[in-house]
Amino acid sequence: MAEIQEYKCPCCGGAIAFNSTLQKMKCPYCDTEFEMDTLAGYDSELKDDQPDDMRWEETAGGEWQDGETGGLRSYVCKSCGGEITCDENTAASSCPFCGNPVVMTRQISGALRPDYVIPFQLDKKAAKEALKNLYEGKRLLPKSFKDTNHINEIKGMYVPFWLFDAEADVNMRYRASKIRMWSDSRYDYTETSYFNVSRGGSMKFARVPVDGSSKMPDDLMESLEPFDFSKAVDFQTAYLAGYLADKYDVDSKESIGRANERIKNSARQAFDETVRGYTAVTNESCSIRLSGSRVKYALFPVWILNTAWNGQNYLFVMNGQSGKMAGDLPLDKALYRKWLFGLTGLIGMLLYIFSYLIWLL
């Protein structure tokens, strides 16, 4: 419970206080008066406000079994810090993140063994075709990029993800208003009514994913969602054969903040959609308390494609299960300026015609 309690005027947001002369609460800014009974329920709800309790139990991953890591090696790119996993016979390779060659130096490390893995369902050919399809319909994409750029590297990689499960007890409070307008023969009237709206309930969250690799941007990985977890299997090292595997370098504790942010945003959106029928609605507070929380460690399949054009490298990623593709495309600046100039001219012409019609009337 908060140690300081403050009453806000629902009309202007200013702090209100008890007026001994009126025996009412009065706002010193807009002079709105409030009966004490009106604020009794609001006072009760303020006292019930609780801070977020979004703690997690550490249950992700397990110990590696004897013999599981004996044939694997972990290698680090000295240029960008990317980490890859290959079999014991690999002597050299290229970094899937920056394309630079790497030298294989040491055996795989890491305290936790993945709980699950989603095997690749799409091959390298499908990844190339998905990139080609990504170019289609992009009118502001330079033609030379489509015609002359080439794929420098294409690698299938298992990216580490932390999966968060929890039940959330959610309490929301809103300030809402309704405006009613009418007129008579002499005056126009506007009536504004203010409401204190509360919502509460429970929600279940299953396998909220958070990328466990600092080399893979979170927004890029989230753009590949969803992954179909019904295809996940218990982890076996055999699934890594023929692919790279990035070991987590952001542990589950460091990922809790991102998981909580995604849970809180989802809960807010779900409850916000239930507050209807008002002219305006403002969220005043949101309290979420988690229970039954647990974390699991999984590897998700991602195709990584590096292309080069005009001396620059472009990174694209594809969901190795669904084929969903994401990445940044270059912009034809000259074509964009022509398009913008044409749009501006069209708007100007329409405004001129509209002004001329108004003048005729």
XYZ file of C-alpha atoms in Angstrom:
361
model
C 0.000 0.000 0.000
C 1.262 3.464 -0.828
C 2.414 5.514 2.173
C 1.044 8.770 0.692
C -2.528 9.109 -0.494
C -3.614 12.002 -2.696
C -7.043 12.861 -4.088
C -7.206 14.148 -7.636
C -9.986 16.236 -9.147
C -11.601 14.109 -11.905
C -12.368 17.298 -13.837
C -8.935 18.928 -14.058
C -6.549 16.562 -12.279
C -5.643 19.057 -9.563
C -5.288 18.071 -5.910
C -8.535 18.543 -3.979
C -9.006 19.200 -0.265
C -11.768 19.354 2.310
C -13.468 22.741 2.565
C -14.645 23.261 6.153
C -17.123 25.998 5.200
C -18.870 23.906 2.568
C -18.335 20.612 4.387
C -17.387 19.259 1.001
C -14.280 18.490 -0.977
C -13.441 21.353 -3.325
C -10.931 21.789 -6.112
C -9.048 25.105 -5.753
C -8.302 25.157 -9.491
C -11.675 24.657 -11.177
C -13.952 25.187 -8.109
C -15.674 21.827 -8.574
C -17.293 20.592 -5.357
C -17.661 16.974 -4.254
C -19.905 15.436 -1.618
C -18.030 13.329 0.904
C -20.179 10.284 0.148
C -19.199 10.540 -3.502
C -15.534 10.059 -2.631
C -16.061 7.298 -0.076
C -15.872 4.536 -2.642
C -12.895 6.179 -4.313
C -11.116 6.363 -0.947
C -11.766 2.666 -0.355
C -10.278 1.734 -3.711
C -7.181 3.844 -3.107
C -6.588 1.953 0.124
C -6.917 -1.348 -1.737
C -4.219 -0.413 -4.262
C -1.244 -2.736 -4.033
C 2.148 -2.577 -5.689
C 3.035 -5.016 -8.455
C 4.265 -8.427 -7.294
C 5.854 -10.001 -10.354
C 8.468 -12.361 -8.947
C 9.477 -15.610 -10.649
C 10.744 -18.975 -9.493
C 13.937 -20.148 -11.173
C 13.029 -23.524 -12.724
C 14.385 -23.183 -16.254
C 16.801 -25.643 -17.780
C 18.502 -28.705 -16.379
C 21.927 -30.207 -16.009
C 23.694 -31.601 -19.066
C 23.792 -35.397 -19.047
C 27.016 -37.347 -19.367
C 28.184 -37.530 -22.955
C 25.776 -34.899 -24.346
C 28.382 -32.164 -24.762
C 31.374 -34.326 -25.588
C 30.979 -33.939 -29.362
C 30.162 -30.251 -29.353
C 32.332 -27.150 -29.448
C 31.489 -23.514 -28.744
C 33.220 -20.754 -30.716
C 33.267 -16.989 -30.306
C 33.578 -14.368 -33.049
C 36.297 -11.904 -32.070
C 34.643 -9.153 -34.109
C 31.068 -9.046 -32.767
C 31.008 -11.537 -29.876
C 28.484 -13.872 -31.520
C 28.576 -17.415 -30.174
C 27.923 -20.508 -32.289
C 27.890 -24.261 -31.691
C 29.299 -26.840 -34.101
C 30.410 -30.461 -33.967
C 33.863 -31.457 -32.764
C 35.207 -31.893 -36.288
C 34.608 -28.300 -37.411
C 37.875 -26.390 -37.712
C 36.646 -23.043 -39.093
C 33.451 -21.298 -40.067
C 31.923 -17.860 -40.527
C 30.071 -15.771 -37.966
C 26.315 -15.800 -38.773
C 25.980 -12.295 -37.339
C 28.727 -10.334 -39.099
C 30.056 -12.821 -41.672
C 33.639 -12.714 -40.373
C 35.635 -15.971 -40.135
C 36.012 -17.490 -36.686
C 38.519 -19.936 -35.251
C 37.204 -22.807 -33.132
C 38.898 -22.655 -29.736
C 37.035 -24.283 -26.874
C 34.394 -26.780 -25.838
C 30.781 -25.774 -25.309
C 30.064 -24.107 -21.970
C 26.990 -23.118 -20.058
C 25.375 -24.250 -16.830
C 21.891 -24.988 -18.162
C 20.673 -27.549 -20.631
C 17.596 -26.536 -22.726
C 14.260 -28.002 -21.709
C 12.754 -27.935 -25.219
C 13.661 -27.431 -28.840
C 11.461 -26.659 -31.841
C 13.094 -28.458 -34.766
C 13.586 -26.701 -38.097
C 10.727 -27.364 -40.513
C 11.910 -25.214 -43.440
C 15.189 -25.614 -45.292
C 17.723 -23.206 -46.776
C 15.909 -23.119 -50.119
C 12.726 -21.921 -48.407
C 14.693 -19.165 -46.663
C 16.077 -17.892 -49.977
C 12.603 -17.942 -51.526
C 11.134 -16.065 -48.543
C 13.744 -13.328 -48.931
C 12.896 -13.039 -52.629
C 9.189 -12.739 -51.772
C 10.004 -10.034 -49.225
C 11.259 -7.845 -52.060
C 8.014 -8.145 -54.029
C 5.626 -5.197 -53.922
C 8.180 -2.852 -52.318
C 7.899 0.091 -54.700
C 10.474 2.214 -52.867
C 13.065 -0.580 -52.822
C 16.024 0.213 -55.125
C 15.825 -1.911 -58.271
C 19.568 -2.518 -58.186
C 19.204 -4.009 -54.705
C 16.874 -6.679 -56.039
C 18.980 -7.255 -59.146
C 22.557 -7.138 -57.868
C 22.685 -7.876 -54.148
C 23.671 -11.385 -53.199
C 23.469 -13.558 -50.107
C 26.856 -13.696 -48.405
C 25.845 -16.086 -45.651
C 22.800 -18.143 -44.827
C 22.811 -20.120 -41.609
C 20.241 -22.077 -39.695
C 20.566 -21.206 -36.020
C 18.807 -22.291 -32.852
C 18.241 -19.090 -30.860
C 17.844 -19.361 -27.057
C 14.535 -18.251 -25.554
C 13.245 -18.114 -22.002
C 9.569 -19.111 -21.715
C 7.588 -17.601 -18.840
C 4.388 -19.137 -17.416
C 2.281 -17.457 -14.732
C -1.184 -16.616 -13.463
C -1.826 -12.901 -13.044
C -4.311 -11.241 -10.693
C -5.022 -7.879 -12.292
C -6.657 -4.791 -10.793
C -7.233 -1.701 -12.918
C -8.716 1.677 -12.113
C -9.848 4.266 -14.645
C -11.164 7.818 -14.663
C -13.907 8.162 -17.267
C -16.301 10.833 -18.429
C -19.459 11.185 -20.485
C -20.502 14.349 -22.296
C -24.148 15.134 -23.071
C -25.116 18.141 -25.185
C -28.519 19.698 -25.896
C -30.099 23.029 -26.728
C -33.279 25.007 -26.168
C -34.522 28.218 -27.697
C -32.103 30.321 -25.683
C -29.020 28.294 -24.760
C -26.746 25.434 -25.705
C -26.002 23.076 -22.815
C -23.121 20.712 -22.113
C -23.213 18.266 -19.222
C -20.076 16.339 -18.261
C -20.386 13.377 -15.892
C -17.344 11.767 -14.287
C -16.973 8.137 -13.239
C -14.552 6.026 -11.252
C -14.329 2.696 -13.103
C -12.712 -0.443 -11.703
C -11.813 -3.738 -13.329
C -10.337 -6.869 -11.816
C -9.776 -10.453 -12.791
C -7.298 -13.244 -13.427
C -5.390 -14.135 -16.567
C -3.130 -17.044 -17.462
C 0.028 -16.534 -19.466
C 1.717 -19.520 -21.069
C 5.192 -19.539 -22.576
C 5.745 -15.805 -22.934
C 8.975 -15.807 -24.982
C 11.991 -13.597 -24.315
C 15.109 -13.793 -26.464
C 18.102 -14.961 -24.404
C 20.778 -13.728 -26.805
C 22.152 -10.191 -26.599
C 23.332 -10.436 -30.223
C 19.809 -10.860 -31.573
C 17.703 -7.666 -31.237
C 14.547 -8.322 -29.194
C 12.284 -6.468 -31.629
C 13.647 -8.497 -34.556
C 13.077 -11.789 -32.762
C 9.600 -10.758 -31.596
C 8.694 -9.892 -35.184
C 9.097 -13.605 -36.020
C 6.470 -14.688 -33.502
C 4.482 -16.761 -33.027
C 6.337 -20.045 -32.851
C 4.071 -23.102 -32.692
C 5.012 -24.702 -29.393
C 2.882 -27.772 -30.135
C 5.791 -28.833 -32.369
C 8.325 -28.565 -29.541
C 10.052 -31.695 -28.277
C 12.224 -32.508 -25.302
C 15.735 -31.329 -26.004
C 18.259 -33.680 -27.560
C 21.655 -32.667 -28.870
C 20.924 -34.550 -32.096
C 18.605 -31.733 -33.204
C 21.601 -29.402 -33.385
C 23.367 -31.489 -36.019
C 23.772 -29.485 -39.224
C 22.828 -26.188 -37.571
C 24.411 -23.577 -35.376
C 23.198 -22.965 -31.843
C 23.626 -19.738 -29.921
C 24.081 -20.231 -26.183
C 22.187 -17.786 -23.993
C 24.206 -14.874 -22.660
C 21.199 -13.150 -21.070
C 20.011 -15.363 -18.235
C 16.439 -15.803 -17.044
C 16.798 -13.295 -14.205
C 17.905 -10.597 -16.629
C 14.963 -11.473 -18.906
C 12.280 -11.107 -16.221
C 11.920 -7.382 -16.851
C 11.065 -7.921 -20.511
C 8.653 -10.768 -19.646
C 6.871 -8.605 -17.073
C 6.620 -5.754 -19.565
C 4.980 -8.016 -22.153
C 2.595 -9.469 -19.561
C 1.646 -6.042 -18.246
C 1.035 -4.629 -21.728
C -1.151 -7.605 -22.648
C -3.155 -7.356 -19.421
C -3.697 -3.629 -19.838
C -4.869 -4.028 -23.402
C -7.298 -6.810 -22.456
C -8.851 -4.837 -19.586
C -8.849 -1.503 -21.453
C -11.075 -3.064 -24.092
C -13.753 -3.766 -21.455
C -14.204 -0.080 -20.544
C -16.729 1.116 -23.082
C -19.542 3.620 -23.414
C -17.617 6.659 -22.209
C -16.524 9.783 -24.031
C -13.006 9.651 -22.570
C -11.137 7.124 -20.437
C -7.828 7.540 -18.581
C -5.987 4.697 -16.869
C -5.185 5.727 -13.310
C -3.558 2.600 -11.908
C -2.602 -0.944 -12.803
C -1.643 -3.582 -10.259
C -0.519 -7.076 -11.259
C 0.382 -9.894 -8.863
C 1.821 -13.101 -10.270
C 1.461 -16.599 -8.865
C 2.454 -20.063 -10.029
C 5.312 -18.576 -12.014
C 7.905 -20.731 -13.701
C 10.537 -20.362 -16.401
C 11.684 -22.842 -19.042
C 14.596 -22.740 -21.468
C 14.058 -23.538 -25.161
C 15.762 -23.251 -28.538
C 13.768 -21.843 -31.470
C 14.723 -22.275 -35.161
C 15.776 -19.156 -37.088
C 17.350 -18.771 -40.520
C 19.817 -15.855 -40.650
C 20.637 -14.313 -44.022
C 23.355 -11.732 -44.611
C 23.217 -9.805 -47.893
C 25.527 -7.122 -49.264
C 24.678 -4.093 -51.400
C 26.500 -0.808 -52.017
C 29.166 -1.763 -49.505
C 26.677 -2.332 -46.691
C 25.523 -5.520 -44.992
C 21.832 -6.227 -44.439
C 20.575 -8.773 -41.923
C 17.350 -10.743 -42.437
C 15.857 -13.461 -40.250
C 13.203 -16.069 -40.960
C 11.147 -18.203 -38.617
C 12.458 -21.692 -39.370
C 9.048 -23.130 -38.569
C 6.490 -20.806 -40.202
C 8.581 -18.999 -42.827
C 7.798 -15.519 -41.484
C 10.542 -13.106 -42.594
C 11.795 -9.849 -41.060
C 14.614 -7.397 -41.721
C 15.457 -3.878 -42.830
C 15.330 -2.983 -46.525
C 17.105 -0.007 -48.132
C 15.112 2.962 -49.422
C 15.421 4.463 -52.895
C 15.744 8.081 -51.746
C 15.357 9.579 -55.215
C 12.175 7.606 -55.842
C 10.909 8.496 -52.375
C 11.404 12.229 -53.063
C 9.499 11.919 -56.338
C 6.680 10.089 -54.577
C 6.582 12.662 -51.766
C 6.641 15.568 -54.241
C 3.790 14.017 -56.231
C 1.738 13.419 -53.078
C 2.313 16.994 -51.899
C 1.283 18.325 -55.313
C -1.878 16.220 -55.308
C -2.873 17.461 -51.865
C -2.212 21.051 -52.921
C -4.357 20.649 -56.021
C -7.226 19.152 -54.009
C -7.054 22.023 -51.510
C -7.125 24.541 -54.368
C -10.211 22.888 -55.897
C -11.915 22.753 -52.507
C -11.168 26.462 -51.863
C -12.492 27.375 -55.302
C -15.747 25.481 -54.696
C -16.183 27.223 -51.357
C -15.652 30.582 -53.066
C -18.357 29.759 -55.663
C -20.798 28.955 -52.921
